[in-house]
CSV table of C-alpha atoms and ligand atoms in Angstrom, one decimal:
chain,number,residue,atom,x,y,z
A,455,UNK,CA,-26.6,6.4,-10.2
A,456,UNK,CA,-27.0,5.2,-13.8
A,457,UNK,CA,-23.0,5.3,-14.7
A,458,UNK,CA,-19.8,5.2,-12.3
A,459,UNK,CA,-16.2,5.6,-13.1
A,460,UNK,CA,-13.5,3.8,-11.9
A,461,UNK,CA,-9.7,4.9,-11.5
A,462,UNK,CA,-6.0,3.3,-9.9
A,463,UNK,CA,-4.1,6.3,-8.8
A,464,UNK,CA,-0.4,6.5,-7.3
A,465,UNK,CA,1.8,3.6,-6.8
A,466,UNK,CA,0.2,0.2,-8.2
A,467,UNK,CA,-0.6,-2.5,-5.7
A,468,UNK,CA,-0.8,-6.2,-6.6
A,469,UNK,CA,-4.9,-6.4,-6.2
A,470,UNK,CA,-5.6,-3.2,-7.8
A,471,UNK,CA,-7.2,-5.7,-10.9
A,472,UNK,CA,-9.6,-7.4,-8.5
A,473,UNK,CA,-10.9,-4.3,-6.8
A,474,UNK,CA,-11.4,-3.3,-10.6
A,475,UNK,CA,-13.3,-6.1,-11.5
A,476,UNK,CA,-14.9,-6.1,-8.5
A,477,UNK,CA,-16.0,-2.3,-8.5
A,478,UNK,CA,-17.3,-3.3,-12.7
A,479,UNK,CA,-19.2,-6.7,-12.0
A,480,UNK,CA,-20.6,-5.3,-9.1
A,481,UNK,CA,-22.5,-2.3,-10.8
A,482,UNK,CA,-23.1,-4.1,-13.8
A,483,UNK,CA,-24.7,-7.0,-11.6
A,484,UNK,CA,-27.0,-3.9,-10.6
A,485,UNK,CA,-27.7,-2.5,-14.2
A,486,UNK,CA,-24.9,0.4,-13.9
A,487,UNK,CA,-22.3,0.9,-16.7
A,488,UNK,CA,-19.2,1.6,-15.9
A,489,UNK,CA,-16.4,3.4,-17.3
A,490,UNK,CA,-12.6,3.1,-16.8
A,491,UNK,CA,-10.4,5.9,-16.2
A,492,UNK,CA,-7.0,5.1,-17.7
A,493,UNK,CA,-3.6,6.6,-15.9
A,494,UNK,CA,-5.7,7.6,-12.6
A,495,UNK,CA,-6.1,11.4,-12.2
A,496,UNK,CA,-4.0,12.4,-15.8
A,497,UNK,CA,-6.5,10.8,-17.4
A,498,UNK,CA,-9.4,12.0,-16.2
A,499,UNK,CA,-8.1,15.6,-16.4
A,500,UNK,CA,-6.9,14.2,-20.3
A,501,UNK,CA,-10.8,12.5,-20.5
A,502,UNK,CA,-8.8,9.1,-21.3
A,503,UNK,CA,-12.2,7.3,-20.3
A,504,UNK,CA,-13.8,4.3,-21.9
A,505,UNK,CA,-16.3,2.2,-20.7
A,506,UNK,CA,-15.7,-1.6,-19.4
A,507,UNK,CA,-18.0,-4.2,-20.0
A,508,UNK,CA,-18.1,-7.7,-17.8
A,509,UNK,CA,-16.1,-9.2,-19.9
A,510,UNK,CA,-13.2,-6.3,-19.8
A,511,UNK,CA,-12.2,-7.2,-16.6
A,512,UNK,CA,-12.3,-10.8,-17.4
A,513,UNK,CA,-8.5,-12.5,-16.7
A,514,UNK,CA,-7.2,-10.2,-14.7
A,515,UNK,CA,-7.9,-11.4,-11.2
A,516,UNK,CA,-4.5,-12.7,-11.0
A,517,UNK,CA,-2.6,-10.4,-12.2
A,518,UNK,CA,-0.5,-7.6,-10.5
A,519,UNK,CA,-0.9,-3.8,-11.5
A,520,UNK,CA,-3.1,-2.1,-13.2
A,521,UNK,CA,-5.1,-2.4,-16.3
A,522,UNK,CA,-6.2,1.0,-15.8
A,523,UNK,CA,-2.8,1.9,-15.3
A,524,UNK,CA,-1.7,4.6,-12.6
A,525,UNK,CA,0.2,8.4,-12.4
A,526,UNK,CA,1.5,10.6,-10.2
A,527,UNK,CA,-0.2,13.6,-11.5
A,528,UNK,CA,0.7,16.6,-9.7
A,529,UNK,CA,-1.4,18.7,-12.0
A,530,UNK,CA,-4.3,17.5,-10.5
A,531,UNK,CA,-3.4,19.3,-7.4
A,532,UNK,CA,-4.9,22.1,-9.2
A,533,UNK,CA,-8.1,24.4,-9.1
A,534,UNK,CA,-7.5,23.9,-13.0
A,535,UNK,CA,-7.1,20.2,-13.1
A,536,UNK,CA,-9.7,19.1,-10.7
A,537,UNK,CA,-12.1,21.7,-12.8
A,538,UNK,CA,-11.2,20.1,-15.6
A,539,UNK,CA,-11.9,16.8,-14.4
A,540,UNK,CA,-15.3,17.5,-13.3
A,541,UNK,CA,-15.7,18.6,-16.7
A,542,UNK,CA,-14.6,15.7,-18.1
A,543,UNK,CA,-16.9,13.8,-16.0
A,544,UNK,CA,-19.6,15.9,-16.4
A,545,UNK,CA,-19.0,14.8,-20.6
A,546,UNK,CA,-19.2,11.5,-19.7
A,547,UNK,CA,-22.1,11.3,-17.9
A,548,UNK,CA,-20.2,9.8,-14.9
A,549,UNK,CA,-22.7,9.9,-11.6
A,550,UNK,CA,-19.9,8.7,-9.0
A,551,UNK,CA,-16.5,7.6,-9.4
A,552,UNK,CA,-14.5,5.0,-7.1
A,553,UNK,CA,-10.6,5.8,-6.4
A,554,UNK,CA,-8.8,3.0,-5.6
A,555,UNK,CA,-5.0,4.0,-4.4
A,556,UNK,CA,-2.9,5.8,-1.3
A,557,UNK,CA,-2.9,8.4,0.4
A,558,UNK,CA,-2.5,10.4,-2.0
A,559,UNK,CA,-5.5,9.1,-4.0
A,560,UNK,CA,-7.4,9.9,-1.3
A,561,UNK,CA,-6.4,13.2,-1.2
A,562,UNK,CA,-7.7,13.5,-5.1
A,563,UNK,CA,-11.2,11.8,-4.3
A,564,UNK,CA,-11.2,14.4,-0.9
A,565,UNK,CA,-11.0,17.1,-3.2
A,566,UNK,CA,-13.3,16.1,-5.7
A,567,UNK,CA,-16.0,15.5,-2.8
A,568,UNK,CA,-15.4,18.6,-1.1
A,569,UNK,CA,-16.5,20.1,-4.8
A,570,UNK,CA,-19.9,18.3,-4.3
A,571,UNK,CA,-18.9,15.2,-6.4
A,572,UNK,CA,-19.4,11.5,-4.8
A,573,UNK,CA,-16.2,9.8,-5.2
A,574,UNK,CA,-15.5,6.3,-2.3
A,575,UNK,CA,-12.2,5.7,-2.2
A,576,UNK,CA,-10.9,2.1,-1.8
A,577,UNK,CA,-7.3,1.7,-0.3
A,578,UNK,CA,-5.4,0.2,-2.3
A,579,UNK,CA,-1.2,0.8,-1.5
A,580,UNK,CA,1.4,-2.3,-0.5
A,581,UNK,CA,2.4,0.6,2.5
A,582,UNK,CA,-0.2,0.0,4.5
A,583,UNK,CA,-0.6,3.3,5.5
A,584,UNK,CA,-4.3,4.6,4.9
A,585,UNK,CA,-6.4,5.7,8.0
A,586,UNK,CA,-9.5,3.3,8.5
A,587,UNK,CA,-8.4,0.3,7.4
A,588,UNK,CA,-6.5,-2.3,9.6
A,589,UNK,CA,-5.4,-3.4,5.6
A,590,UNK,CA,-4.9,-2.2,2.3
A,591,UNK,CA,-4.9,-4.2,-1.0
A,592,UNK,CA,-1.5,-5.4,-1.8
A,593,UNK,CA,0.5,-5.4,1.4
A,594,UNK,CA,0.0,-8.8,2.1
A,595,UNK,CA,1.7,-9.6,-1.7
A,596,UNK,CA,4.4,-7.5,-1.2
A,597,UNK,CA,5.0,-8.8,2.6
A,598,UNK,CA,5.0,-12.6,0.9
A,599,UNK,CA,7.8,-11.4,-1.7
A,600,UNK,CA,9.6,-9.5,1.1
A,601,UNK,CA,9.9,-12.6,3.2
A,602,UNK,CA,10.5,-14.9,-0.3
A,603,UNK,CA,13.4,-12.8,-0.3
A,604,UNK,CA,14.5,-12.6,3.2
A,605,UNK,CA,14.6,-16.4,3.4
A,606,UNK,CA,17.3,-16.7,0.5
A,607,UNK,CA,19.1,-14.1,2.2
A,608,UNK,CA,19.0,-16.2,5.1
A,609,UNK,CA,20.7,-18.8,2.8
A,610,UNK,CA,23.7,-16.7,2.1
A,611,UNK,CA,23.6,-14.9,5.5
A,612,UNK,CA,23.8,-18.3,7.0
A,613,UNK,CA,26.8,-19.9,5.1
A,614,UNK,CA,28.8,-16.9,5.1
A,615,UNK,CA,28.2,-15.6,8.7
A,616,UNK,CA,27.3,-12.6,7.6
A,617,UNK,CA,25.1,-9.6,8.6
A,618,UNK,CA,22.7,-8.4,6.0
A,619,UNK,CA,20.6,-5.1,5.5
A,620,UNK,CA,17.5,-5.3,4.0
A,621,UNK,CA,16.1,-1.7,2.7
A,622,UNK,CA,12.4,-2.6,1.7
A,623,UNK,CA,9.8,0.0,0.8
A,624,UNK,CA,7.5,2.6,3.5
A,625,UNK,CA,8.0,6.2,2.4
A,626,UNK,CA,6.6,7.6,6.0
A,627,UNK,CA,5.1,3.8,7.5
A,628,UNK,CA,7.2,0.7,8.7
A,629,UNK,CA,4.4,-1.5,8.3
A,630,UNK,CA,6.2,-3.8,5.4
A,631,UNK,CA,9.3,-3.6,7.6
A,632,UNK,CA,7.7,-4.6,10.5
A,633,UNK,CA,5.3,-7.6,9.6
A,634,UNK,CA,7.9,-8.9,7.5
A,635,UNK,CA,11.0,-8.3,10.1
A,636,UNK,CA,8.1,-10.5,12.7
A,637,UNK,CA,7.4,-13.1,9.9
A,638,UNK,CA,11.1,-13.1,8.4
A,639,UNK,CA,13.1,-13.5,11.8
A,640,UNK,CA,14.8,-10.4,11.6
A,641,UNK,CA,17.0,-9.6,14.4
A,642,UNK,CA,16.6,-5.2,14.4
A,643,UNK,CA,13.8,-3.7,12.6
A,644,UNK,CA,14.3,0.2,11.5
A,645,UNK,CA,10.9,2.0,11.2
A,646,UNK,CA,9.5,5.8,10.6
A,647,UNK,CA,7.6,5.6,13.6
A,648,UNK,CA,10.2,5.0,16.2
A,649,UNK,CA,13.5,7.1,16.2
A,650,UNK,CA,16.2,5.0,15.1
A,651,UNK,CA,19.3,4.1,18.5
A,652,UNK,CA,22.1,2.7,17.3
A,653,UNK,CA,23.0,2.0,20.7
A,654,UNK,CA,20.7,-0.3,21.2
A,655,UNK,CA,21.1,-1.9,18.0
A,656,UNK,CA,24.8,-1.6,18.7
A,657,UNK,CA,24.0,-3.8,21.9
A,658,UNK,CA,22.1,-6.6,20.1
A,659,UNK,CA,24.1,-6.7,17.3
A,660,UNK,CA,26.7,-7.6,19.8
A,661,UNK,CA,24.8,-9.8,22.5
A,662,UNK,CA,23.7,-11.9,19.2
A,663,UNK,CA,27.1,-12.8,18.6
A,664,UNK,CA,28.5,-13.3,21.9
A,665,UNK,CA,25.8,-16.2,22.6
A,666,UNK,CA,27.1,-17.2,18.9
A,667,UNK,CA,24.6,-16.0,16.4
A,668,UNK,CA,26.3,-16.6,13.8
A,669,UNK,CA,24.5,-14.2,10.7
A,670,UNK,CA,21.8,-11.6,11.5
A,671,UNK,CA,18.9,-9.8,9.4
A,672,UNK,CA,18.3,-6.2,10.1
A,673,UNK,CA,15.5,-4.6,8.0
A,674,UNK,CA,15.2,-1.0,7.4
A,675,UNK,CA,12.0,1.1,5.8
A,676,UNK,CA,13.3,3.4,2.9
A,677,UNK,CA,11.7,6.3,5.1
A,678,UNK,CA,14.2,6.3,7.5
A,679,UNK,CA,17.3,6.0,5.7
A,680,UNK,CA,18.9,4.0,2.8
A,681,UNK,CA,20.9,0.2,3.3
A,682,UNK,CA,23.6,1.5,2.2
A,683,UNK,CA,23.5,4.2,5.1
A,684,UNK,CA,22.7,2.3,8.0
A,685,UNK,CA,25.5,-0.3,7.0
A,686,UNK,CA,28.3,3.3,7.0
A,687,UNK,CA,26.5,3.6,10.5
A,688,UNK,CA,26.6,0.3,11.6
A,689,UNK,CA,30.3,-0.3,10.3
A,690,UNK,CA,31.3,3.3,12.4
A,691,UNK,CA,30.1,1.8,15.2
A,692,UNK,CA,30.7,-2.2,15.7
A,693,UNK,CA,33.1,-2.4,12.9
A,694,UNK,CA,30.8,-5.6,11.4
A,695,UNK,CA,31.1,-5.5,7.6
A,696,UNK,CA,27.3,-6.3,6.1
A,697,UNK,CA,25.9,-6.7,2.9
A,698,UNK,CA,23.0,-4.6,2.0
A,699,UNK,CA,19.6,-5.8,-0.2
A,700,UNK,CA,17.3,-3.1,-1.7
A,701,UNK,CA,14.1,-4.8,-2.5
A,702,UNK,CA,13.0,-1.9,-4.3
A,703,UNK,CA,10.2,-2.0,-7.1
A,704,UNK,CA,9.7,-5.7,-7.2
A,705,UNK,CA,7.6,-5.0,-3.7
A,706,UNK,CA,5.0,-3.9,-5.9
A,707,UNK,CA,4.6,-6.5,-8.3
A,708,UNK,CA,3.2,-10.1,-8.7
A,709,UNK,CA,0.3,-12.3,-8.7
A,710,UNK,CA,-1.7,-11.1,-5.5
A,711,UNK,CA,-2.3,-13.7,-2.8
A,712,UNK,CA,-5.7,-15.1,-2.1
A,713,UNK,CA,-6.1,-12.7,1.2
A,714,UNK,CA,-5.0,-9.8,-1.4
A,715,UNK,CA,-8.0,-10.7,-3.5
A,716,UNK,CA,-10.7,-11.5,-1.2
A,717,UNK,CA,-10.1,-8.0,0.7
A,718,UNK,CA,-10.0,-6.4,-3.1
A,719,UNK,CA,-13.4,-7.9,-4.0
A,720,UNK,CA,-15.2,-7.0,-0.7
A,721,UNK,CA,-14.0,-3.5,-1.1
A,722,UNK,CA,-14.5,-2.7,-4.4
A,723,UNK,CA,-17.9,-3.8,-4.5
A,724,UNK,CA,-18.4,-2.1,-0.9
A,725,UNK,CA,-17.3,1.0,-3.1
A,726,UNK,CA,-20.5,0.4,-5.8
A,727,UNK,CA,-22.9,-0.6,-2.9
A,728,UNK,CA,-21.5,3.4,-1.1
A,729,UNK,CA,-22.4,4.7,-4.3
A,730,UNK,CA,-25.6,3.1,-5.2
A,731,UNK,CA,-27.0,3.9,-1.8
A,732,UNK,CA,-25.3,7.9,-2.9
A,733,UNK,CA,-23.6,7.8,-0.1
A,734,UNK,CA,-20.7,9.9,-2.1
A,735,UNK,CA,-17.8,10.8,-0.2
A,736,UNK,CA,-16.4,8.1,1.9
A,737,UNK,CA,-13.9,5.6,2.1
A,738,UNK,CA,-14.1,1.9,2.7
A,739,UNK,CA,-11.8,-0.1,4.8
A,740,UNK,CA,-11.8,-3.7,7.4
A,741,UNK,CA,-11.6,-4.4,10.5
A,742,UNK,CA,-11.2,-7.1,12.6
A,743,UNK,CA,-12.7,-8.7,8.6
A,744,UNK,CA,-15.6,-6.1,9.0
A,745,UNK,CA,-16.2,-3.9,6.2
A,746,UNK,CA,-16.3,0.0,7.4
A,747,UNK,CA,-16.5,2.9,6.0
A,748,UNK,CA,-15.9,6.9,6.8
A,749,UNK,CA,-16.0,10.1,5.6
A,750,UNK,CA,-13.4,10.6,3.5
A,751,UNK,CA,-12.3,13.9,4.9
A,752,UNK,CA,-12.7,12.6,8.3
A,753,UNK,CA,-10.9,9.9,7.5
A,754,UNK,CA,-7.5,11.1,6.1
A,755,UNK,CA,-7.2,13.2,9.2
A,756,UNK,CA,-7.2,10.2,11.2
A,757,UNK,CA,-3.7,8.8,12.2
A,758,UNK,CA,-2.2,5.9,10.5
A,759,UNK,CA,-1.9,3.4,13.6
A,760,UNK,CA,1.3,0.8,13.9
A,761,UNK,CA,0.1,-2.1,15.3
A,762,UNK,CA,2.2,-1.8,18.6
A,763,UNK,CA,1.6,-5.1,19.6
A,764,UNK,CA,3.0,-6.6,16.7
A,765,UNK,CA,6.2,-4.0,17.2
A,766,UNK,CA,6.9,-5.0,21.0
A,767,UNK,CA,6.3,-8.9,19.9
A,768,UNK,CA,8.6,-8.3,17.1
A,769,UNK,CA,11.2,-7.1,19.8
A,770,UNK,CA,10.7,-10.1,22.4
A,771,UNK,CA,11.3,-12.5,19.8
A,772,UNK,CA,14.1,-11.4,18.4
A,773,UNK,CA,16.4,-11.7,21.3
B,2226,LIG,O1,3.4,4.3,-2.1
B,2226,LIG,C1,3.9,3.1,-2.5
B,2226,LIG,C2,5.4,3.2,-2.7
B,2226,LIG,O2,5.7,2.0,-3.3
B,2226,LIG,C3,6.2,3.6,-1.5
B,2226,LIG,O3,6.5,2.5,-0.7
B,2226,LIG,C4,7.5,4.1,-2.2
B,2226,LIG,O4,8.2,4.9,-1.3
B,2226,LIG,C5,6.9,4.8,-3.4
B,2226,LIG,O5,5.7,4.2,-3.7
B,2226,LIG,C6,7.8,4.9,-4.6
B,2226,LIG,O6,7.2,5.6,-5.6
B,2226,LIG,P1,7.6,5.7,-7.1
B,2226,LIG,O7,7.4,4.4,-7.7
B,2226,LIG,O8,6.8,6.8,-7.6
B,2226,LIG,O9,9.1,6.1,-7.0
């Protein structure tokens, strides 16, 4: 390997910048150049590719999103588009490229590698959703600003004696629902992975206020239905009026925490050290704060696992 590329692919994650850095100092540390791919996939099908010295990737550690800015490029889904890339990194003279991003990422650099090019993939996603990993960069940044924001609704909730409905983000995983309905104090927690019974909720909705709770946080993943839904639900059936909070975007921004940049850093440069060794086509991941990695293909047909431990302590707690 004389020259890897690096891309961010699919929704940002606050982090991203660090595993870039990371993934650049790294090789360069080893005598590798490095080139950036800008806009993920679109621009390496596009050949928007530039190469990053040490100091590109100075000031950025901080920072949320992507220098290397990201796309949803369905295009690349393609024969056409992923020949096209390989051509473009065949122009470049790029050896190895590291994908840092979701599940969807993945499925890019899975592609790529089942064409006979090394790609790692690094998980980067605030969802918390890729296979292998017990983490992925930016979920703890975007569980901090979920629970910054649950506490001030707290404030409100409180004075008013109100219940509030918190929609935050998980497409198909209740991971930021859960860790932050267990750190926040949320009294119900709506997730993907277990079917929603409004019964139940129903029941502590009610039990909470006969023993005189006064306000109560329920948090729901976007994946299983909107706020605005579950409150017509919730209305139907206790006749309790709530206010509803969509978090939306602002999940995905921000200056990443400290645990956000450590994990970042070990990955990315787990990434170069894959592809230095040319061991092409896995993806790197921690657990219990071990760095792992697996075949990529292998990996993305392992389930993504919700820490039931965490969901049933969740449950006890919020009583
Ligand atoms: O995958 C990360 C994520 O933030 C999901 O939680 C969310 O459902 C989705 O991206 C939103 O994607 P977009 O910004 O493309 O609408």
């Amino acid at each position: 390997m004389k020259r890897i590329g690096v891309l961010t692919s699919g929704g940002d994650a606050p982090g991203m910048n660090a595993a870039v850095r990371a993934v650049v100092r790294k090789a360069i540390y080893h005598g590798v150049e490095v080139y950036g791919v800008y806009q993920g996939y679109q621009g390496l099908i596009n050949g928007n590719i530039h190469q990053l010295e040490a100091g590109s990737v100075g000031d950025i550690i901080h920072r949320g999103g992507t220098i290397l800015r990201s796309a949803r490029c369905p295009e690349f889904k393609t024969q056409e588009g992923q020949q096209q890339a390989l051509k473009q990194l065949d122009k470049h003279n790029i050896d190895g490229l590291v994908v840092i991003g979701g599940d969807g990422s993945y499925r890019g650099a899975k592609a790529l590698t089942e064409r006979g090019y090394p790609c790692v993939g690094v998980p980067g996603t605030i969802d918390n959703d890729i296979p292998g990993t017990e983490f992925t960069i930016g979920f703890d940044t975007a569980l901090n600003t979920v629970i910054d924001a649950i506490d001030k609704i707290r404030d409100t909730a409180s004075s008013h004696e109100r219940t509030f409905i918190i929609e935050v983000m998980g497409r198909d995983a209740g991971d930021i629902a859960l860790w932050a309905g267990l750190s926040g104090g949320a009294e119900t927690i709506v997730i993907p992975e277990d079917p929603i019974d409004m019964e139940s909720m129903k029941e502590r909705l009610m039990k909470g206020l006969k023993r005189g709770k006064r306000h109560s946080i329920i948090i729901v993943a976007e994946g299983v239905m909107s706020g605005n839904e579950l409150a017509d639900k919730v209305k139907e059936m206790t006749g309790i009026e709530t206010r509803v909070s969509v978090l939306g975007h602002m999940q995905r921004g921000g200056s990443p925490t400290a645990r956000d940049r450590v994990l970042a850093s070990r990955l990315g440069a787990k990434a170069v050290e894959l592809l230095l060794a040319n061991k092409g086509g896995r993806a790197v991941g921690i657990e219990r704060n071990e760095l792992v990695d697996y075949d990529i293909i292998e990996a993305l047909s392992l389930p993504h696992k919700l820490d039931l431990d965490i969901y049933q302590l969740s449950k006890e707690l919020s009583i």
